[in-house]
Amino acid sequence: MTVRVRIAPSPTGNLHIGTARTAVFNWLFARHHGGQFILRVEDTDTERSRPEFTQNITEGLQWLGLTWDEGPFFQSERLDLYRQAIQALLDKGLAYRAYDTPAELDAMRTAQKAKNQAPRYDNRHRDLTEAQQRAFEAEGRQAVIRFKIDDARTIQWQDLVRGAMTWQGSDLGGDMVIARASSVDSIGQPLYNLAVVVDDLDMQITHVIRGEDHIANTAKQILLYEALGGKVPEFAHTPLILNEKGAKLSKRDGVTSISDFQQLGFTAEALANYMTLLGWSAPDGEEVFTLPAAAAQFSFDRVNKAGAKFDWDKLDWLNGQYLHEIPAATLVDQLMPYWQAAGYPFDPATDKDWLTTLAGLLGPGLARFPEAVEQGRFFFSELMDYSEAAIKQLHQEGVAALLQATLDQLQSGAALDSLDSGKALVNDIVKAQGIKKGLMMKSMRAALMGDMQGPDLMESWLILHQRQFDVPRLKAALELAQS
């Protein structure tokens, strides 16, 4: 048997992290078994589906590296197939037309509520005579099409995540609507549960992998697979992604779409890696891995039943692991758009070598791409402000003299074109001034960077020197030290 799985997003919004995590698990399972990963767009909700959401979904999956083998297939282009299936159910007597008006359904639910009963359709139109049907039609009533559900039926399946699952037909809310209301002798818009089953059978889906919020649908869909004479696929219901309060992650939590995570500066590799860890763990305990590496080890016996809590700190840490491995020559192209957006002055072409050196300096300290804006700000301007700690350092005894000595050396043409020449310059000044090297280094950091914390001092100095920013900063620091 060739494993065939599908991801079936609805284009009523951008690609949600929950949908993306489901896509990850489907992709991993398919690749582990050498199977097929299929993209199906469930766009039958014509009022809410938008082409821009479809584009966002497909681009998001591609960005994450979740390439599909077939599709995308669009349900809106398959309506005739669904109507044929519905007609087959009608012909077999497994479905029927129900002519209830909205007011009648509301009255039924109100009566059930008054009796503390769960809301359900009471199947009142299941056995209408032909005369009754004609009478309703003569009134101008439209009919939905309902699928018959046997209340006495027990529906069971062996879930790959949750084990043995059992549902009673009586808990499924009565006979299920599978097509919206339409005029006499026509079949209205097919609904979700029916369309999903028809697609799964037509596409020969062997495993349905989705979130646990679909469990109730599974019981209904199993009945439809059987009614349509198809093989019921295996099911795996994965845990939901939870917010810090333990509730299902939703739009109210702010960042939920994959494009949001892109804009926040996360790498595709880190986000895909992190989503894999939301509910699954590798047998060797490893947490940093590529999708193909995870696929080689993936199985549902290591998927948790409990919800997976979203952890921003963990994602930042993981993203940093990937950022720190990006070569400076590659990283610079990813950082330049952020520097440009911040208004930093540079020429992407003529300043490329200098920018690459800067990217190499900042890269090991980044958790997200946008952090390079704040960390790199003082490399793009001739002068900068001083923190209180830097000002305090510059007022230390002997600092003015060492700054003056440094200026004298630079202005007299002292070499500063490598780390070795920079260290030699520092050692010469330390020796000539008769000071401790610690005083020199702390004071140069305060003078050149305006703060006592930051990236490597000598590398920073070289970068500033290439822009000829070090002499103006030393002069400004000397003036402050002498004040």
Coordinates of C-alpha atoms in Angstrom, one line a residue:
M1 CA 0.0 0.0 0.0
T2 CA 1.3 3.4 -0.9
V3 CA 0.7 6.0 1.8
R4 CA -1.4 8.9 0.6
V5 CA -2.1 11.8 2.9
R6 CA -3.6 15.3 2.3
I7 CA -3.6 18.7 3.8
A8 CA -6.9 20.4 3.1
P9 CA -6.9 24.1 4.2
S10 CA -9.8 26.4 3.8
P11 CA -8.9 29.7 2.1
T12 CA -11.0 31.8 4.4
G13 CA -7.9 33.2 6.1
N14 CA -4.1 33.1 6.0
L15 CA -2.2 29.9 6.7
H16 CA -2.7 29.3 10.4
I17 CA 0.1 27.8 12.5
G18 CA -2.3 25.0 13.5
T19 CA -3.0 24.1 9.9
A20 CA 0.7 24.4 9.1
R21 CA 1.6 22.0 12.0
T22 CA -0.9 19.5 10.6
A23 CA 0.7 19.9 7.2
V24 CA 4.1 19.2 8.8
F25 CA 2.9 16.0 10.4
N26 CA 1.3 14.9 7.1
W27 CA 4.4 15.6 5.2
L28 CA 6.7 13.8 7.7
F29 CA 4.4 10.7 7.7
A30 CA 4.3 10.7 3.9
R31 CA 8.1 11.1 3.5
H32 CA 8.8 8.5 6.2
H33 CA 6.8 5.9 4.2
G34 CA 7.8 7.0 0.8
G35 CA 4.2 8.1 0.1
Q36 CA 2.4 11.0 -1.5
F37 CA 1.5 14.4 0.1
I38 CA -1.5 16.0 -1.6
L39 CA -2.7 19.6 -1.3
R40 CA -6.5 20.1 -1.5
V41 CA -8.1 23.5 -1.1
E42 CA -11.5 23.3 0.5
D43 CA -13.1 26.4 -1.0
T44 CA -16.7 25.5 -1.0
D45 CA -17.5 28.4 1.4
T46 CA -17.9 30.8 -1.4
E47 CA -18.8 33.7 0.8
R48 CA -15.6 33.7 2.8
S49 CA -13.0 32.1 0.5
R50 CA -10.6 34.5 -1.2
P51 CA -7.9 34.0 -3.8
E52 CA -5.4 36.0 -1.7
F53 CA -5.8 33.5 1.1
T54 CA -5.2 30.6 -1.3
Q55 CA -2.0 32.4 -2.4
N56 CA -1.0 33.0 1.2
I57 CA -1.5 29.3 2.0
T58 CA 0.4 27.9 -1.0
E59 CA 3.3 30.4 -0.5
G60 CA 3.4 29.6 3.2
L61 CA 3.6 25.9 2.6
Q62 CA 6.4 26.4 0.0
W63 CA 8.3 28.7 2.3
L64 CA 8.3 26.1 5.0
G65 CA 9.6 23.5 2.6
L66 CA 6.3 21.4 2.6
T67 CA 6.3 20.6 -1.1
W68 CA 3.3 18.6 -2.3
D69 CA 3.2 15.8 -4.8
E70 CA -0.2 16.4 -6.2
G71 CA -2.5 19.4 -6.4
P72 CA -3.6 21.9 -5.5
F73 CA -7.1 20.5 -6.1
F74 CA -10.0 22.9 -5.6
Q75 CA -13.3 21.7 -4.2
S76 CA -15.1 24.4 -6.1
E77 CA -14.1 22.7 -9.3
R78 CA -15.4 19.3 -8.2
L79 CA -19.0 20.1 -7.4
D80 CA -20.4 17.7 -10.0
L81 CA -18.5 14.8 -8.4
Y82 CA -20.1 15.7 -5.0
R83 CA -23.6 15.9 -6.5
Q84 CA -23.2 12.5 -8.1
A85 CA -22.3 11.0 -4.7
I86 CA -25.3 12.7 -3.1
Q87 CA -27.6 11.4 -5.9
A88 CA -26.2 7.9 -5.3
L89 CA -27.1 8.2 -1.6
L90 CA -30.6 9.4 -2.5
D91 CA -31.0 6.5 -4.9
K92 CA -29.9 4.0 -2.2
G93 CA -32.4 5.5 0.3
L94 CA -29.5 6.5 2.5
A95 CA -30.3 10.2 2.2
Y96 CA -33.5 12.3 1.8
R97 CA -34.9 15.7 1.2
A98 CA -35.9 17.6 4.3
Y99 CA -38.2 20.6 3.9
D100 CA -38.1 22.1 7.4
T101 CA -38.2 25.9 7.5
P102 CA -35.7 27.9 9.6
A103 CA -38.6 28.9 12.0
E104 CA -39.5 25.2 12.5
L105 CA -35.9 24.3 13.2
D106 CA -35.7 27.1 15.7
A107 CA -38.9 26.0 17.4
M108 CA -37.5 22.4 17.6
R109 CA -34.3 23.6 19.3
T110 CA -36.1 25.9 21.7
A111 CA -38.3 23.0 22.8
Q112 CA -35.2 20.8 23.3
K113 CA -33.5 23.5 25.3
A114 CA -36.6 23.9 27.5
K115 CA -36.3 20.1 28.3
N116 CA -32.5 20.4 28.9
Q117 CA -31.9 18.2 25.9
A118 CA -28.9 18.5 23.6
P119 CA -29.9 20.2 20.3
R120 CA -30.3 17.7 17.5
Y121 CA -32.5 17.1 14.4
D122 CA -35.4 14.8 15.3
N123 CA -35.4 13.3 11.8
R124 CA -39.0 14.4 11.3
H125 CA -38.8 14.4 7.5
R126 CA -36.9 11.1 7.1
D127 CA -39.9 9.1 6.0
L128 CA -42.1 11.6 4.2
T129 CA -44.5 10.2 1.7
E130 CA -44.4 11.4 -1.9
A131 CA -47.6 13.3 -1.3
Q132 CA -46.1 15.1 1.7
Q133 CA -43.1 16.1 -0.3
R134 CA -45.2 17.4 -3.2
A135 CA -47.3 19.4 -0.6
F136 CA -44.2 21.0 0.8
E137 CA -42.9 21.8 -2.6
A138 CA -46.3 23.3 -3.6
E139 CA -45.8 25.7 -0.6
G140 CA -42.5 26.9 -2.3
R141 CA -40.3 25.2 0.3
Q142 CA -36.7 24.4 -0.6
A143 CA -35.1 21.2 0.7
V144 CA -31.8 20.4 2.2
I145 CA -30.5 16.9 1.8
R146 CA -29.9 14.9 4.9
F147 CA -27.9 11.7 5.4
K148 CA -29.5 9.1 7.6
I149 CA -27.7 8.3 10.8
D150 CA -28.7 5.2 12.8
D151 CA -28.9 6.3 16.5
A152 CA -28.3 2.7 17.5
R153 CA -25.0 2.5 15.6
T154 CA -21.7 2.3 17.4
I155 CA -18.8 3.9 15.4
Q156 CA -15.4 2.7 16.2
W157 CA -11.9 3.3 14.9
Q158 CA -8.3 2.8 16.1
D159 CA -6.8 6.2 16.2
L160 CA -3.0 6.3 15.5
V161 CA -2.6 8.9 18.3
R162 CA -5.5 8.3 20.7
G163 CA -6.0 4.5 20.5
A164 CA -9.5 3.0 20.5
M165 CA -12.2 5.6 19.8
T166 CA -15.9 4.9 20.1
W167 CA -18.9 7.1 19.3
Q168 CA -22.6 6.4 19.4
G169 CA -24.8 7.4 16.5
S170 CA -27.2 9.0 18.9
D171 CA -24.5 11.5 19.9
L172 CA -24.1 12.9 16.3
G173 CA -27.1 15.3 16.3
G174 CA -29.5 13.4 14.2
D175 CA -29.6 13.1 10.4
M176 CA -26.8 15.2 8.9
V177 CA -27.2 17.9 6.3
I178 CA -24.9 17.1 3.3
A179 CA -26.3 19.7 0.8
R180 CA -27.7 23.1 1.3
A181 CA -31.3 24.0 0.5
S182 CA -32.2 24.1 -3.2
S183 CA -35.2 24.1 -5.5
V184 CA -37.2 21.0 -6.4
D185 CA -35.3 18.1 -8.0
S186 CA -31.9 19.8 -7.7
I187 CA -29.0 19.3 -5.3
G188 CA -27.8 22.4 -3.5
Q189 CA -24.2 23.3 -2.4
P190 CA -22.5 20.2 -1.0
L191 CA -21.3 20.6 2.5
Y192 CA -18.0 19.9 4.2
N193 CA -18.4 16.4 5.6
L194 CA -19.7 15.0 2.3
A195 CA -17.2 16.8 0.1
V196 CA -14.3 15.6 2.3
V197 CA -15.3 12.0 2.1
V198 CA -15.8 12.1 -1.6
D199 CA -12.4 13.7 -2.2
D200 CA -10.7 11.2 0.1
L201 CA -12.2 8.3 -1.7
D202 CA -11.5 9.8 -5.1
M203 CA -7.9 10.6 -4.2
Q204 CA -7.4 7.3 -2.5
I205 CA -6.3 8.8 0.8
T206 CA -5.0 6.1 3.1
H207 CA -4.5 8.2 6.3
V208 CA -6.3 11.3 7.5
I209 CA -4.1 13.3 9.8
R210 CA -5.7 16.3 11.4
G211 CA -6.3 18.1 14.7
E212 CA -8.3 16.6 17.5
D213 CA -11.1 19.2 17.0
H214 CA -12.2 17.1 14.0
I215 CA -12.9 13.9 16.1
A216 CA -16.7 14.4 16.0
N217 CA -16.5 14.9 12.2
T218 CA -14.6 11.6 11.9
A219 CA -17.5 9.6 13.3
K220 CA -19.9 11.1 10.8
Q221 CA -17.5 10.7 8.0
I222 CA -16.9 7.0 8.7
L223 CA -20.6 6.5 8.1
L224 CA -20.3 8.3 4.8
Y225 CA -17.2 6.4 3.6
E226 CA -19.2 3.2 4.3
A227 CA -22.4 4.4 2.6
L228 CA -20.5 5.4 -0.5
G229 CA -18.9 1.9 -0.6
G230 CA -15.3 3.1 -0.1
K231 CA -12.5 2.0 2.2
V232 CA -12.3 3.9 5.4
P233 CA -8.8 5.5 5.9
E234 CA -6.9 5.3 9.1
F235 CA -7.1 8.4 11.3
A236 CA -4.6 10.3 13.5
H237 CA -5.9 13.2 15.6
T238 CA -3.1 15.4 16.7
P239 CA -3.1 17.6 19.8
L240 CA -4.1 21.2 19.6
I241 CA -1.6 24.1 19.9
L242 CA -2.4 25.9 23.1
N243 CA -1.6 29.5 24.3
E244 CA 0.2 30.2 27.6
K245 CA -3.1 30.0 29.5
G246 CA -3.8 26.5 28.1
A247 CA -6.5 27.5 25.7
K248 CA -6.5 26.8 22.0
L249 CA -4.2 29.2 20.2
S250 CA -6.5 31.6 18.2
K251 CA -6.4 35.0 16.5
R252 CA -7.1 36.6 19.9
D253 CA -3.5 35.6 20.8
G254 CA -2.2 37.9 18.1
V255 CA 0.4 36.1 16.0
T256 CA -1.1 32.9 14.5
S257 CA -0.4 32.9 10.8
I258 CA 2.7 31.7 9.1
S259 CA 3.1 35.1 7.3
D260 CA 3.1 36.8 10.8
F261 CA 6.0 34.6 11.8
Q262 CA 7.8 35.5 8.6
Q263 CA 7.4 39.2 9.3
L264 CA 8.7 38.7 12.9
G265 CA 12.0 37.4 11.4
F266 CA 11.9 33.7 12.0
T267 CA 13.5 31.4 9.5
A268 CA 11.4 28.8 7.7
E269 CA 13.7 26.0 8.9
A270 CA 13.4 27.0 12.5
L271 CA 9.6 27.4 12.4
A272 CA 9.2 24.0 10.7
N273 CA 11.5 22.5 13.2
Y274 CA 9.6 24.0 16.1
M275 CA 6.2 23.0 14.7
T276 CA 7.5 19.4 14.6
L277 CA 8.2 19.6 18.3
L278 CA 4.7 20.8 19.0
G279 CA 3.4 17.4 19.9
W280 CA 6.2 15.1 18.7
S281 CA 9.6 14.3 20.1
A282 CA 12.5 12.5 18.4
P283 CA 13.6 9.1 19.7
D284 CA 17.1 10.4 20.4
G285 CA 15.9 13.5 22.2
E286 CA 17.4 15.8 19.5
E287 CA 15.6 19.1 19.2
V288 CA 17.4 20.8 16.2
F289 CA 16.8 18.9 13.0
T290 CA 15.8 19.4 9.4
L291 CA 12.4 18.2 8.1
P292 CA 14.0 15.3 6.2
A293 CA 15.9 14.2 9.3
A294 CA 12.7 14.3 11.3
A295 CA 10.8 12.3 8.6
A296 CA 13.3 9.5 8.9
Q297 CA 12.3 9.0 12.5
F298 CA 8.7 10.1 12.5
S299 CA 6.0 7.9 13.9
F300 CA 2.7 8.5 15.7
D301 CA 3.7 6.5 18.8
R302 CA 5.8 9.6 19.8
V303 CA 2.9 12.1 19.2
N304 CA 1.4 13.3 22.5
K305 CA -2.3 13.2 23.2
A306 CA -2.1 16.3 25.4
G307 CA -2.2 19.8 23.9
A308 CA 1.1 21.4 22.9
K309 CA 1.7 24.7 24.6
F310 CA 3.3 27.4 22.4
D311 CA 6.6 28.6 23.9
W312 CA 8.0 31.8 22.4
D313 CA 11.3 31.5 24.3
K314 CA 11.9 28.0 22.8
L315 CA 11.1 29.2 19.3
D316 CA 13.5 32.2 19.7
W317 CA 16.2 29.8 21.0
L318 CA 15.7 27.4 18.1
N319 CA 15.6 30.2 15.6
G320 CA 18.9 31.5 17.0
Q321 CA 20.5 28.0 16.4
Y322 CA 19.6 28.3 12.7
L323 CA 20.6 32.0 12.4
H324 CA 24.0 31.3 13.9
E325 CA 24.8 28.7 11.2
I326 CA 24.0 31.0 8.2
P327 CA 27.2 32.2 6.5
A328 CA 27.7 35.9 6.5
A329 CA 27.6 36.0 2.7
T330 CA 24.1 34.6 2.8
L331 CA 22.9 36.4 6.0
V332 CA 23.7 39.8 4.7
D333 CA 21.1 39.5 1.9
Q334 CA 18.5 38.6 4.5
L335 CA 19.4 41.5 6.8
M336 CA 19.7 44.3 4.2
P337 CA 15.9 44.7 3.8
Y338 CA 15.6 45.3 7.6
W339 CA 18.4 47.8 7.5
Q340 CA 16.9 49.5 4.5
A341 CA 13.5 49.7 6.2
A342 CA 15.1 51.3 9.2
G343 CA 16.5 54.0 6.9
Y344 CA 20.1 53.2 7.5
P345 CA 22.3 54.8 4.8
F346 CA 24.3 52.4 2.6
D347 CA 24.6 51.3 -1.0
P348 CA 23.7 47.6 -1.3
A349 CA 26.2 47.2 -4.2
T350 CA 29.3 49.2 -3.3
D351 CA 29.0 48.6 0.5
K352 CA 28.3 44.8 0.1
D353 CA 31.7 43.7 1.5
W354 CA 31.4 46.0 4.5
L355 CA 27.8 44.9 5.1
T356 CA 28.9 41.2 4.9
T357 CA 31.5 41.8 7.5
L358 CA 28.9 43.5 9.7
A359 CA 26.5 40.5 9.2
G360 CA 29.2 38.2 10.3
L361 CA 29.8 40.2 13.5
L362 CA 26.1 40.4 14.4
G363 CA 24.9 37.0 13.3
P364 CA 26.0 35.0 16.4
G365 CA 24.1 37.3 18.7
L366 CA 20.7 37.2 16.8
A367 CA 17.6 35.3 17.7
R368 CA 15.5 36.9 15.0
F369 CA 16.4 38.9 11.9
P370 CA 14.9 42.2 13.0
E371 CA 17.2 42.3 16.0
A372 CA 20.0 43.3 13.6
V373 CA 18.3 46.7 13.3
E374 CA 18.9 47.6 17.0
Q375 CA 22.2 45.8 17.3
G376 CA 23.5 47.3 14.1
R377 CA 22.3 50.9 14.5
F378 CA 25.5 52.5 15.7
F379 CA 27.5 51.1 12.8
F380 CA 25.5 53.3 10.3
S381 CA 26.0 56.7 11.8
E382 CA 29.2 58.8 12.5
L383 CA 28.3 59.7 16.1
M384 CA 26.0 58.1 18.7
D385 CA 24.6 58.7 22.1
Y386 CA 26.4 57.5 25.3
S387 CA 24.8 55.4 28.0
E388 CA 25.3 56.4 31.7
A389 CA 27.7 53.5 32.1
A390 CA 29.8 54.7 29.1
I391 CA 29.9 58.2 30.4
K392 CA 31.1 57.0 33.8
Q393 CA 33.8 55.0 32.2
L394 CA 35.0 57.9 30.1
H395 CA 35.4 60.0 33.2
Q396 CA 37.8 57.4 34.8
E397 CA 41.3 58.7 35.5
G398 CA 43.7 58.2 32.6
V399 CA 41.0 57.7 30.0
A400 CA 41.4 61.1 28.3
A401 CA 45.1 60.5 27.9
L402 CA 44.6 57.0 26.3
L403 CA 42.0 58.4 23.9
Q404 CA 44.3 61.2 22.8
A405 CA 47.1 58.7 22.3
T406 CA 44.8 56.5 20.2
L407 CA 43.8 59.5 18.1
D408 CA 47.4 60.4 17.6
Q409 CA 48.2 57.0 16.4
L410 CA 45.3 56.8 14.0
Q411 CA 45.8 60.2 12.6
S412 CA 49.5 59.5 12.0
G413 CA 48.7 56.5 9.8
A414 CA 48.9 53.6 12.2
A415 CA 47.7 50.4 10.5
L416 CA 44.3 49.1 11.4
D417 CA 43.3 46.7 8.7
S418 CA 43.1 43.4 10.6
L419 CA 42.5 42.0 14.1
D420 CA 46.2 41.5 14.5
S421 CA 47.1 45.1 13.6
G422 CA 44.3 46.3 16.0
K423 CA 45.6 44.2 18.9
A424 CA 49.1 45.5 18.2
L425 CA 47.9 49.1 18.3
V426 CA 46.1 48.5 21.6
N427 CA 49.2 46.9 23.1
D428 CA 51.4 49.8 22.0
I429 CA 49.2 52.3 23.6
V430 CA 48.8 50.3 26.8
K431 CA 52.6 50.0 27.1
A432 CA 53.2 53.7 26.2
Q433 CA 50.6 54.9 28.7
G434 CA 51.6 52.5 31.4
I435 CA 48.0 51.4 32.0
K436 CA 46.2 48.1 32.4
K437 CA 44.7 46.6 29.2
G438 CA 41.3 46.3 30.9
L439 CA 41.1 50.1 31.2
M440 CA 42.0 50.5 27.6
M441 CA 39.4 48.0 26.3
K442 CA 36.6 49.2 28.5
S443 CA 37.3 52.8 27.6
M444 CA 37.5 52.1 23.8
R445 CA 34.2 50.3 24.0
A446 CA 32.6 53.3 25.8
A447 CA 34.1 55.7 23.2
L448 CA 33.4 53.7 20.1
M449 CA 30.1 52.1 20.9
G450 CA 28.5 54.4 23.5
D451 CA 27.8 51.5 25.8
M452 CA 29.5 48.9 27.9
Q453 CA 27.8 46.0 26.3
G454 CA 27.8 44.8 22.6
P455 CA 29.5 42.7 20.0
D456 CA 33.2 42.0 19.9
L457 CA 35.1 45.3 20.4
M458 CA 38.0 44.7 18.0
E459 CA 35.8 43.5 15.2
S460 CA 33.5 46.4 15.8
W461 CA 36.4 48.8 15.7
L462 CA 37.6 47.4 12.4
I463 CA 34.1 47.8 10.9
L464 CA 33.8 51.4 12.1
H465 CA 37.3 52.2 10.9
Q466 CA 36.3 51.0 7.4
R467 CA 33.6 53.6 7.4
Q468 CA 36.0 56.2 9.0
F469 CA 33.6 56.5 12.0
D470 CA 36.2 55.7 14.6
V471 CA 38.1 59.0 14.6
P472 CA 35.0 61.3 14.9
R473 CA 33.8 59.1 17.8
L474 CA 37.1 59.1 19.6
K475 CA 37.2 62.9 19.3
A476 CA 33.6 63.2 20.7
A477 CA 34.5 60.8 23.5
L478 CA 37.7 62.7 24.3
E479 CA 35.7 65.9 24.6
L480 CA 33.3 64.2 27.0
A481 CA 36.1 62.7 29.0
Q482 CA 37.7 66.2 29.4
S483 CA 34.5 67.8 30.5

